[in-house]
mmCIF file with all atom_site columns, C-alpha atoms in Angstrom:
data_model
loop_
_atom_site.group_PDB
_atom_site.id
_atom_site.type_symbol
_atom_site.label_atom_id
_atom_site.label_alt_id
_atom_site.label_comp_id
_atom_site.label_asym_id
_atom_site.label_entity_id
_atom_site.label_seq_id
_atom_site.pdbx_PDB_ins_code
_atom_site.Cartn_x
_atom_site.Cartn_y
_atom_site.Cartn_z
_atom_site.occupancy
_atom_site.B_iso_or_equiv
_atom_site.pdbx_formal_charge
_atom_site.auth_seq_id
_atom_site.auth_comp_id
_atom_site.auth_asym_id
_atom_site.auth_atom_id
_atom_site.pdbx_PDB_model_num
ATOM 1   C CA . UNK A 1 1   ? 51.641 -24.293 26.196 1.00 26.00 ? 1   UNK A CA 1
ATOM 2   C CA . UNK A 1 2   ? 53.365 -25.491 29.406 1.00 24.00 ? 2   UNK A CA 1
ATOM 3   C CA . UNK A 1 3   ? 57.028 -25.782 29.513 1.00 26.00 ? 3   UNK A CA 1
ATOM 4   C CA . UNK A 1 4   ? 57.943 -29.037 31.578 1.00 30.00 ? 4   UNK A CA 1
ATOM 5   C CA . UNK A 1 5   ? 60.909 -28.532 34.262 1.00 33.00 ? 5   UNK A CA 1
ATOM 6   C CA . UNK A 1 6   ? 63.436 -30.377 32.674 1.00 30.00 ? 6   UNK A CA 1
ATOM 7   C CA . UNK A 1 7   ? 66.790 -29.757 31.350 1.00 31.00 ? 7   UNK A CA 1
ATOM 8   C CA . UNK A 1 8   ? 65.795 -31.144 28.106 1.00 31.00 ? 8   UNK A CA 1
ATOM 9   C CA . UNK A 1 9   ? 63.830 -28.135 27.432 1.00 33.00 ? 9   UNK A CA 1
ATOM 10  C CA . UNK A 1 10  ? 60.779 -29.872 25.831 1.00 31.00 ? 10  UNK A CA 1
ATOM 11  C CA . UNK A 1 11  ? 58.196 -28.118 25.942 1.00 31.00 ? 11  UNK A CA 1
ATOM 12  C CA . UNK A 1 12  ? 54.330 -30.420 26.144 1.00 32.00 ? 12  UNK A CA 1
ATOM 13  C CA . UNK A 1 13  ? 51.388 -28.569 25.214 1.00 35.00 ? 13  UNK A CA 1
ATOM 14  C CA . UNK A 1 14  ? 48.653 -29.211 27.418 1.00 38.00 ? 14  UNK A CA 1
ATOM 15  C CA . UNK A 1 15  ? 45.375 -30.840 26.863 1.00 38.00 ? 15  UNK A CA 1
ATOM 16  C CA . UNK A 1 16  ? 43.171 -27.852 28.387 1.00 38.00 ? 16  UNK A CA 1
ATOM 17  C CA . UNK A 1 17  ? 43.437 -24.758 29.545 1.00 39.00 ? 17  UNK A CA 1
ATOM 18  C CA . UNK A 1 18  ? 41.665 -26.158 32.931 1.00 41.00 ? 18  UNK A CA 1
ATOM 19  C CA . UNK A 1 19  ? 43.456 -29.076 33.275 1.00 39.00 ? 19  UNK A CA 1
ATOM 20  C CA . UNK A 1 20  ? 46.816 -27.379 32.870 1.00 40.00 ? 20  UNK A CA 1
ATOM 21  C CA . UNK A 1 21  ? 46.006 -24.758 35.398 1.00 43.00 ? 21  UNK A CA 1
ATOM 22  C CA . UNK A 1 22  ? 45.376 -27.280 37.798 1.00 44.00 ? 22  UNK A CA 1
ATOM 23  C CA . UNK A 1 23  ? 48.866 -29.065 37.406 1.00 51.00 ? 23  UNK A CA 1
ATOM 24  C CA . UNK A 1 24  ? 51.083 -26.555 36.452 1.00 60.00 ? 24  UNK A CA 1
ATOM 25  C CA . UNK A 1 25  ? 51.853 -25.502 40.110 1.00 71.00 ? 25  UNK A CA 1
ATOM 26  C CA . UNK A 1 26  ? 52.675 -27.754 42.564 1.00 76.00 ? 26  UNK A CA 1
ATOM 27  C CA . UNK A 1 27  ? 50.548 -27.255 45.913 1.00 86.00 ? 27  UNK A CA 1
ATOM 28  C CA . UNK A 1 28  ? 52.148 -25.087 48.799 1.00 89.00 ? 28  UNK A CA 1
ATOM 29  C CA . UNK A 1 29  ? 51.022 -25.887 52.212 1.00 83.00 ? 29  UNK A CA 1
ATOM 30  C CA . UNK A 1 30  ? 53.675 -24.457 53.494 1.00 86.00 ? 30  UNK A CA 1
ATOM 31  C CA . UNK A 1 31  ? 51.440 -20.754 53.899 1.00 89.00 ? 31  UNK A CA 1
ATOM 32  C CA . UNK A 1 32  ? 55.124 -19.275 52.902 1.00 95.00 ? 32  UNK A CA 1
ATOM 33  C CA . UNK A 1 33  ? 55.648 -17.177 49.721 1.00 95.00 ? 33  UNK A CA 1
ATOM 34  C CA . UNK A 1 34  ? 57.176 -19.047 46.837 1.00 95.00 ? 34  UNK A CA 1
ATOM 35  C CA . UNK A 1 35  ? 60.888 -17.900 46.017 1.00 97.00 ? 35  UNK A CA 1
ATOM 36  C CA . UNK A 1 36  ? 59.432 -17.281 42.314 1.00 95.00 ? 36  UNK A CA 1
ATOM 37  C CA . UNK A 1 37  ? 60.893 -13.558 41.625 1.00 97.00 ? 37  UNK A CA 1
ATOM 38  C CA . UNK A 1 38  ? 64.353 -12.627 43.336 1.00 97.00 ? 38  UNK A CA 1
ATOM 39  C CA . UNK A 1 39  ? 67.941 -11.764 42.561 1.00 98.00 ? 39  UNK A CA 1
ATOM 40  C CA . UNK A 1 40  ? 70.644 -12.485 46.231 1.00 97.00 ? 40  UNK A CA 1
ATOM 41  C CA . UNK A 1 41  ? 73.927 -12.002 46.331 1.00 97.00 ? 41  UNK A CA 1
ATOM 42  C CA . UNK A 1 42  ? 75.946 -15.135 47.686 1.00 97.00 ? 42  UNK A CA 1
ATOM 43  C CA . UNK A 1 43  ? 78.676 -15.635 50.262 1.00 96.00 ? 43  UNK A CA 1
ATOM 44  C CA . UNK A 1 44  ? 81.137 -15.999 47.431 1.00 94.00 ? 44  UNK A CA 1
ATOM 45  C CA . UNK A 1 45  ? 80.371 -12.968 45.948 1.00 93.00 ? 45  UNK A CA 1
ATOM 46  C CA . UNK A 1 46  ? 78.297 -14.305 42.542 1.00 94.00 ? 46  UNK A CA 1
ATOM 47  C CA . UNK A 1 47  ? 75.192 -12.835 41.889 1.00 96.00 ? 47  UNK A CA 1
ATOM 48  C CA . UNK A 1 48  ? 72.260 -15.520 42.156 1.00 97.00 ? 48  UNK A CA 1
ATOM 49  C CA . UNK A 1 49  ? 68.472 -15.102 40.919 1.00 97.00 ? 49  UNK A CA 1
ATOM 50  C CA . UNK A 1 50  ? 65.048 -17.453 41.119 1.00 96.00 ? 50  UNK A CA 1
ATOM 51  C CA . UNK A 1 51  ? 66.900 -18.310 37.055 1.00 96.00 ? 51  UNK A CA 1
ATOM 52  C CA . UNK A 1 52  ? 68.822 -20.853 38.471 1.00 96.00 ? 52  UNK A CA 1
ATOM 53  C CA . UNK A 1 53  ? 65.827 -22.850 39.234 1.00 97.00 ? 53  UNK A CA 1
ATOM 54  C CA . UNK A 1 54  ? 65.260 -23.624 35.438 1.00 96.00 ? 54  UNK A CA 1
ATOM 55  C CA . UNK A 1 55  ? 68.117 -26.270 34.948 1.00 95.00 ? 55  UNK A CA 1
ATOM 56  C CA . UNK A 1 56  ? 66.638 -28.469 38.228 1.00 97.00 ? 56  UNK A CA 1
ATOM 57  C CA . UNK A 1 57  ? 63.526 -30.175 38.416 1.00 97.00 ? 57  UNK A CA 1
ATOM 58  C CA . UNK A 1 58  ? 63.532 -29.680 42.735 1.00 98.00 ? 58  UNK A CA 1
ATOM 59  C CA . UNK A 1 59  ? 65.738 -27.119 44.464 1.00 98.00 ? 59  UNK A CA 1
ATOM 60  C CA . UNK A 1 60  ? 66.027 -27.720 48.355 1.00 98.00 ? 60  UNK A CA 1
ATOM 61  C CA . UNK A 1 61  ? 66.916 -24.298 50.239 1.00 98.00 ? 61  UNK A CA 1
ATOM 62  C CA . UNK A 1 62  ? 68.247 -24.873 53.157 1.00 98.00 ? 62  UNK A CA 1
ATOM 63  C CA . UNK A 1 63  ? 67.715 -21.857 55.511 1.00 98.00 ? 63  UNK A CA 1
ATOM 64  C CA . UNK A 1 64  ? 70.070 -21.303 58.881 1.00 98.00 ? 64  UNK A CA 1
ATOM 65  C CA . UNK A 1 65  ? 71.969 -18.780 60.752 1.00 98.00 ? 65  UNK A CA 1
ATOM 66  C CA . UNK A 1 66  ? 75.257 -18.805 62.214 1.00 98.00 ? 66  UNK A CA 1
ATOM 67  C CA . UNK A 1 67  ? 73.778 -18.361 65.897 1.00 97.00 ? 67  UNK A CA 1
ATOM 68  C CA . UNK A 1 68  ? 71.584 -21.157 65.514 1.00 97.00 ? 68  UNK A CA 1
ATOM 69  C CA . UNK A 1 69  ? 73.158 -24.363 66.975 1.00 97.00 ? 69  UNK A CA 1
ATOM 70  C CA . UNK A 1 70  ? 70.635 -27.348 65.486 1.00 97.00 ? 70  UNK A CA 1
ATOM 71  C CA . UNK A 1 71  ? 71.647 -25.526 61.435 1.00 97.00 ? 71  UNK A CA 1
ATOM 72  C CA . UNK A 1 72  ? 75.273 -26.064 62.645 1.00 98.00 ? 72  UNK A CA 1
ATOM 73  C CA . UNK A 1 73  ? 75.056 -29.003 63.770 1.00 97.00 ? 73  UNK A CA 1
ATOM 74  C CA . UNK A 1 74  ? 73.276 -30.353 60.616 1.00 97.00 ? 74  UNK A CA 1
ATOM 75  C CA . UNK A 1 75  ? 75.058 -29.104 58.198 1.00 98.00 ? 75  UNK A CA 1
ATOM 76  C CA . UNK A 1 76  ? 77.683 -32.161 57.682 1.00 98.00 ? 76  UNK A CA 1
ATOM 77  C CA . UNK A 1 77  ? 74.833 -34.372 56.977 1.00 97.00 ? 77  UNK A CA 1
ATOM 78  C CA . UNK A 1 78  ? 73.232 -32.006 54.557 1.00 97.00 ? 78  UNK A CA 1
ATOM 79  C CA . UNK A 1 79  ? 76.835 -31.680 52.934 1.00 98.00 ? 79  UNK A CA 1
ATOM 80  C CA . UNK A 1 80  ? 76.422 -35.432 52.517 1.00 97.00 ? 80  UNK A CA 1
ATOM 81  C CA . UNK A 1 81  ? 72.899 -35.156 51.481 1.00 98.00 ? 81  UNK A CA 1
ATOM 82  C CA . UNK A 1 82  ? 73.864 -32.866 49.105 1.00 97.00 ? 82  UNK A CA 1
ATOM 83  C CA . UNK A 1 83  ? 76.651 -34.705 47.218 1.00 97.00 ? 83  UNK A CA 1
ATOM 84  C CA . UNK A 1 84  ? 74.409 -37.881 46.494 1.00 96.00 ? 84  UNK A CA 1
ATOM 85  C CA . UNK A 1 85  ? 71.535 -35.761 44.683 1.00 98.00 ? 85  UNK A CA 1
ATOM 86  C CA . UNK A 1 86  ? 70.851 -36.741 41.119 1.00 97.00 ? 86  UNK A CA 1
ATOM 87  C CA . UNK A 1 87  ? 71.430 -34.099 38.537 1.00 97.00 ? 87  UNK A CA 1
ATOM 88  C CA . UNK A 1 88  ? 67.782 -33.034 38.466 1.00 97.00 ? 88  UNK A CA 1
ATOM 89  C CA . UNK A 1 89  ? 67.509 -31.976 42.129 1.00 98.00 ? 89  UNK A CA 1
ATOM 90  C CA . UNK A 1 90  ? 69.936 -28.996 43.715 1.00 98.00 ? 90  UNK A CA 1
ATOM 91  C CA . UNK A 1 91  ? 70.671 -28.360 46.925 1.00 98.00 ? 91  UNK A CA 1
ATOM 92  C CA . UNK A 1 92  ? 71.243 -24.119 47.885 1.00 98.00 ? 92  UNK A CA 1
ATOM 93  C CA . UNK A 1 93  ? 71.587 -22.605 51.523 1.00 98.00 ? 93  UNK A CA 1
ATOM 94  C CA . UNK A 1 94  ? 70.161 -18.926 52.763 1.00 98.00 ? 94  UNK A CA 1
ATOM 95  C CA . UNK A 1 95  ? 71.908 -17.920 55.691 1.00 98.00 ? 95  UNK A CA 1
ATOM 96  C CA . UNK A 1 96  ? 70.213 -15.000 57.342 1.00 97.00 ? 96  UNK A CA 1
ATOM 97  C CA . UNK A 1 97  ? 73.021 -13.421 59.121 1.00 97.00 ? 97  UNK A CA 1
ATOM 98  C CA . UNK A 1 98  ? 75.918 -14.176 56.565 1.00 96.00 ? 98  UNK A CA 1
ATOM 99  C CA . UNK A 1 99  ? 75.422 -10.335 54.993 1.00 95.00 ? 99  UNK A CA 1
ATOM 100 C CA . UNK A 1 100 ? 77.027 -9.484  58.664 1.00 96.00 ? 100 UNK A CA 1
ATOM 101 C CA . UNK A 1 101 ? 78.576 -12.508 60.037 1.00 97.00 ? 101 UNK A CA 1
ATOM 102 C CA . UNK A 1 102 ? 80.351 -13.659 56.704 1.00 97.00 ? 102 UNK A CA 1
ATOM 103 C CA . UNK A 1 103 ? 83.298 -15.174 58.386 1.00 97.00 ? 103 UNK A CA 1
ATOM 104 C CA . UNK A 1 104 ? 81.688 -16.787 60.574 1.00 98.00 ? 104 UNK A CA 1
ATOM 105 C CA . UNK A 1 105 ? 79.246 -18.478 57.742 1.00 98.00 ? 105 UNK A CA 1
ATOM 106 C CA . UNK A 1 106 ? 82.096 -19.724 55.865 1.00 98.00 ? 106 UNK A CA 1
ATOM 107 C CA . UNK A 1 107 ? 84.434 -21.050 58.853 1.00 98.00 ? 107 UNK A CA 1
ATOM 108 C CA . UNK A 1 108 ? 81.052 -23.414 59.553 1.00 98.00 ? 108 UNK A CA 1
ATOM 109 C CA . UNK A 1 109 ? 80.283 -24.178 55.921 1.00 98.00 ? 109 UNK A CA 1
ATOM 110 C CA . UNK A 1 110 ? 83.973 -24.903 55.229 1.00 97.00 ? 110 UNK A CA 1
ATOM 111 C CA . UNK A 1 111 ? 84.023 -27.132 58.459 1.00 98.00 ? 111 UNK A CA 1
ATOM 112 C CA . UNK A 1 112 ? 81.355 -28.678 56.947 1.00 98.00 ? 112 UNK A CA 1
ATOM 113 C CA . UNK A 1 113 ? 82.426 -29.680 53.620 1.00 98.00 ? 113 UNK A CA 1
ATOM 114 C CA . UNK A 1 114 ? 80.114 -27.883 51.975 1.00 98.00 ? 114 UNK A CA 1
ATOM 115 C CA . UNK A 1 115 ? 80.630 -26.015 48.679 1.00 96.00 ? 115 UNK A CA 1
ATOM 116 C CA . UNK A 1 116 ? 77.280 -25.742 47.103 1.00 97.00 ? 116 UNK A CA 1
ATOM 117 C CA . UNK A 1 117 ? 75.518 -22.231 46.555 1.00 98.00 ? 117 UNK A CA 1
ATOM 118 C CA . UNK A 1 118 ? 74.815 -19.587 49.677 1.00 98.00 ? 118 UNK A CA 1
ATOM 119 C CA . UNK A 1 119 ? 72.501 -17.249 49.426 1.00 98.00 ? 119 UNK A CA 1
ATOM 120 C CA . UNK A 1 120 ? 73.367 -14.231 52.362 1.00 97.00 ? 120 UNK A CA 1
ATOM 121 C CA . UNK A 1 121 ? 70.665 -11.528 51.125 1.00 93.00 ? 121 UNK A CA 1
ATOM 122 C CA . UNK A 1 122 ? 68.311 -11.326 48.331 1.00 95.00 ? 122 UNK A CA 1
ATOM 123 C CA . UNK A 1 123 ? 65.367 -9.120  47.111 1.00 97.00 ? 123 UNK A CA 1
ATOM 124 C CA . UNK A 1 124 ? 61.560 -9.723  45.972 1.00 97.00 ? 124 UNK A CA 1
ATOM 125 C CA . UNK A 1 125 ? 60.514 -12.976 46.761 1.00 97.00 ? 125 UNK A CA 1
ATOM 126 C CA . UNK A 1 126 ? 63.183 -13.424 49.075 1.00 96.00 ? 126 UNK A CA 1
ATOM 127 C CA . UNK A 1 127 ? 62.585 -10.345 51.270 1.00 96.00 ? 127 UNK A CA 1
ATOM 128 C CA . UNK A 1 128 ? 58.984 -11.311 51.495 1.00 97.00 ? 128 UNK A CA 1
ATOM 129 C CA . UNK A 1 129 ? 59.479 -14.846 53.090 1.00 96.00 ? 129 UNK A CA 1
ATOM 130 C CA . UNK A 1 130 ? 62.678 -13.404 55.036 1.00 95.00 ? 130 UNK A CA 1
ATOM 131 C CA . UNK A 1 131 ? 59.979 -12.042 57.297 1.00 95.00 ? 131 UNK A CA 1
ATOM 132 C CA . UNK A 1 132 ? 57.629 -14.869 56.938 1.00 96.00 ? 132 UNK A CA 1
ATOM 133 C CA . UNK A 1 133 ? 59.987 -17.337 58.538 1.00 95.00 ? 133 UNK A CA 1
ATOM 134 C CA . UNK A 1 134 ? 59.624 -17.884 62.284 1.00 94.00 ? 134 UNK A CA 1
ATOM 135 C CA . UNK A 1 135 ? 62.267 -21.032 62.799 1.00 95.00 ? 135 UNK A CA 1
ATOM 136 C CA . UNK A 1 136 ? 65.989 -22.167 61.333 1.00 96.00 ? 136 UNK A CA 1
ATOM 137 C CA . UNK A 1 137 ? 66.414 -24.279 60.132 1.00 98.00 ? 137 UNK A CA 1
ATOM 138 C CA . UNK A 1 138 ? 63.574 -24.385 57.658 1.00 97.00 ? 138 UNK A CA 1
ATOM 139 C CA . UNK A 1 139 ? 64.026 -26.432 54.487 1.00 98.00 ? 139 UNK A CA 1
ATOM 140 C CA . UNK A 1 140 ? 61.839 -25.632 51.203 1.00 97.00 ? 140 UNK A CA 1
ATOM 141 C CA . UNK A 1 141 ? 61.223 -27.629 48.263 1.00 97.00 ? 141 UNK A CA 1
ATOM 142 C CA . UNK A 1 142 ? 60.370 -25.721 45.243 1.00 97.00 ? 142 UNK A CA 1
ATOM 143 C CA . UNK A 1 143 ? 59.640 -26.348 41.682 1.00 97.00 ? 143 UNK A CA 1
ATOM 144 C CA . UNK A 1 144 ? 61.341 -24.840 38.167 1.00 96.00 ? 144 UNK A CA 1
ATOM 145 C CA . UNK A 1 145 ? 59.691 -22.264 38.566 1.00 95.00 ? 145 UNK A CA 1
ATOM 146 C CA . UNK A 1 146 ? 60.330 -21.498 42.599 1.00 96.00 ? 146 UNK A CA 1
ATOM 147 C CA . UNK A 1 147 ? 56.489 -22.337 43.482 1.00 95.00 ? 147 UNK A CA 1
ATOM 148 C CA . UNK A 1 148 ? 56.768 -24.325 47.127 1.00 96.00 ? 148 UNK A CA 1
ATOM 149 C CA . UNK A 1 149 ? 55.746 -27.875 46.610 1.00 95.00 ? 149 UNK A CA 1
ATOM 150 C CA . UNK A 1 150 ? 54.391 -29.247 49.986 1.00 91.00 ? 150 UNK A CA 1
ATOM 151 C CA . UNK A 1 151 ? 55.030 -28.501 53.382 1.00 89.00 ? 151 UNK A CA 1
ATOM 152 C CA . UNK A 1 152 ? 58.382 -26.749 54.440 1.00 94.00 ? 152 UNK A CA 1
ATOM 153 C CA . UNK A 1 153 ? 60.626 -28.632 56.779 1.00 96.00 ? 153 UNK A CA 1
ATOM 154 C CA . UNK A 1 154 ? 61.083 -26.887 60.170 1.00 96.00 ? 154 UNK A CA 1
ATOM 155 C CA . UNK A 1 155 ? 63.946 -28.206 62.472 1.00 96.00 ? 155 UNK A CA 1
ATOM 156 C CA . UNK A 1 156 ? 66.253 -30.702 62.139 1.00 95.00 ? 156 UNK A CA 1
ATOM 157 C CA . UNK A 1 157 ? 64.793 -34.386 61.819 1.00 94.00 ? 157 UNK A CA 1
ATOM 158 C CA . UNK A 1 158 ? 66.014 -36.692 63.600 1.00 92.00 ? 158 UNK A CA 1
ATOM 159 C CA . UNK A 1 159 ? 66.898 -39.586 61.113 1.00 94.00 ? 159 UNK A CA 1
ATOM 160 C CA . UNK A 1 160 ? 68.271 -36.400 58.473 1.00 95.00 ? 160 UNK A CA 1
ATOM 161 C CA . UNK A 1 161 ? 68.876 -38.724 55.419 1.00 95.00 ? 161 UNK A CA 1
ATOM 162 C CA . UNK A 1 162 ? 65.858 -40.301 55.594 1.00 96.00 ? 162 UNK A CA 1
ATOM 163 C CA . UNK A 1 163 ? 63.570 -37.375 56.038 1.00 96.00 ? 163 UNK A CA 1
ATOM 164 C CA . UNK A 1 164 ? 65.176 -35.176 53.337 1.00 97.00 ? 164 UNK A CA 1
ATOM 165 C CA . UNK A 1 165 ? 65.210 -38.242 50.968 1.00 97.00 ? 165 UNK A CA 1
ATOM 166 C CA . UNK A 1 166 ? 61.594 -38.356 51.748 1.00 96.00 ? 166 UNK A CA 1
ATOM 167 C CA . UNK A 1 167 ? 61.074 -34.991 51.522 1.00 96.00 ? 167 UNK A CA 1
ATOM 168 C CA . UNK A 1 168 ? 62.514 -34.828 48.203 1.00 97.00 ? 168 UNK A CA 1
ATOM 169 C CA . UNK A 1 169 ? 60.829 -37.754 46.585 1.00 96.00 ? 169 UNK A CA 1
ATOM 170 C CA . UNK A 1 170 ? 57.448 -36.266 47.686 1.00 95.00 ? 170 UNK A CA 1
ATOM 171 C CA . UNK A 1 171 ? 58.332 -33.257 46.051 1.00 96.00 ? 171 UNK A CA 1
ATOM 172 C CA . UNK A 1 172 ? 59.232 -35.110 42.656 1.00 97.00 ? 172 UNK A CA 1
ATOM 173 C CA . UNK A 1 173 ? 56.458 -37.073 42.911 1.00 95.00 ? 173 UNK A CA 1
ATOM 174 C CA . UNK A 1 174 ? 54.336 -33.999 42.863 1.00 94.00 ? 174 UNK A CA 1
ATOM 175 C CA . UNK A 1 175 ? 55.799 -32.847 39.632 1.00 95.00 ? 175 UNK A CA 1
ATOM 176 C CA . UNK A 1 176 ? 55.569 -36.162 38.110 1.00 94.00 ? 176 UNK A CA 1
ATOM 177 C CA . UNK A 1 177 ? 59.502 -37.023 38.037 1.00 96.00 ? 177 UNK A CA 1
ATOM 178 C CA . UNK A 1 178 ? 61.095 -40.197 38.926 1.00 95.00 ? 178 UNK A CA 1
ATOM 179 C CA . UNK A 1 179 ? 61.673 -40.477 42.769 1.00 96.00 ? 179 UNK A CA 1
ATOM 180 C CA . UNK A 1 180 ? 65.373 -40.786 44.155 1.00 93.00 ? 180 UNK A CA 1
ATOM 181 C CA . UNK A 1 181 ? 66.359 -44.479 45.118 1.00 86.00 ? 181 UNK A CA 1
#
C-alpha cells in the first residue's frame, strides 16, 4: 500500500505493484540526491530531520550563503513568497556557511522578515548534495517523502513570484495536488 502525502493521513492502496512503482516517486531531473534521509541542526538551535516533510505535500529549500549577494538580495521576496503558501506547501532555507557565520545569517534573515525554518548543517542526505551543489542560490522542490520533483532552480529569476509560483505548481501537479492560484 502507498501512503498519499497528505496531512489527512489516508492511506490509498494501489492498483498494481507496477503501476504504483511508477507513480510513487516523483521524477528528479535535477541529477542531485534527494534530501530523503537526514537529521540538521537549525540556526535557532532546534533539531530538524527529512520527518518534517510528512505534514507538507511540497517543501521548497531554499539554499544560499551569506557571501553570496543574488541569495541576499532575494530573500525579501522569498519572505513574501513564503507567507502566501497554502498549508500543504512549506517553505525551509539551508544556508551553507551559517554553522560559521551565524550572525551574520540571522542579521540578513531578520532584515528580511523571514522566520521560517534554517537549516545551517545536516547529515546523510544532506552531506551528500552539500557537495553536489555547484551554485546559490539553488531552490529544490521535493515530495513527502524528500524525493526531488523536477528540475532544481539555480539563480535568482528574474520575475521571483512568478517563477517560484510556477515552480511550485509544477511540482504539485506532479504529485497530483491542486495547483496554487
Amino acid at each position: 500500500m502507498l501512503s498519499a502525502c497528505s496531512a489527512s493521513g489516508v492511506t490509498k492502496p494501489a492498483e498494481t505493484t507496477e503501476t504504483a512503482e511508477a507513480s510513487a516517486i516523483p521524477e528528479n531531473t535535477s541529477g542531485l540526491t534527494s534530501p530523503n534521509h537526514f537529521n540538521a541542526a537549525t540556526l535557532s538551535g532546534v533539531g530538524y530531520s527529512d520527518a518534517y516533510f510528512d505534514d507538507h505535500d511540497v517543501t521548497i529549500i531554499n539554499i544560499w550563503s551569506t557571501t553570496c549577494p543574488p541569495c541576499i538580495a532575494e530573500m525579501p521576496e522569498l519572505t513574501e513568497f513564503m507567507h502566501g503558501l497554502p498549508d500543504n506547501v512549506q517553505l525551509i532555507t539551508w544556508c551553507l556557511d551559517g554553522e560559521y557565520y551565524t550572525e551574520r545569517a540571522e542579521s540578513i534573515i531578520g532584515d528580511a522578515g523571514y522566520d521560517g525554518v534554517t537549516l545551517t548543517s545536516g547529515d546523510g542526505d544532506l552531506e551528500t548534495l552539500l557537495y553536489e551543489l555547484m551554485y546559490t542560490p539553488t531552490t529544490l522542490f521535493v515530495d513527502c517523502d524528500g524525493n526531488i520533483i523536477g528540475d532544481a532552480l539555480i539563480g535568482s529569476p528574474r520575475n521571483f513570484a512568478a517563477a517560484y509560483t510556477e515552480l511550485t505548481n509544477n511540482a504539485l501537479k506532479a504529485i497530483g495536488k491542486e495547483e496554487m492560484p
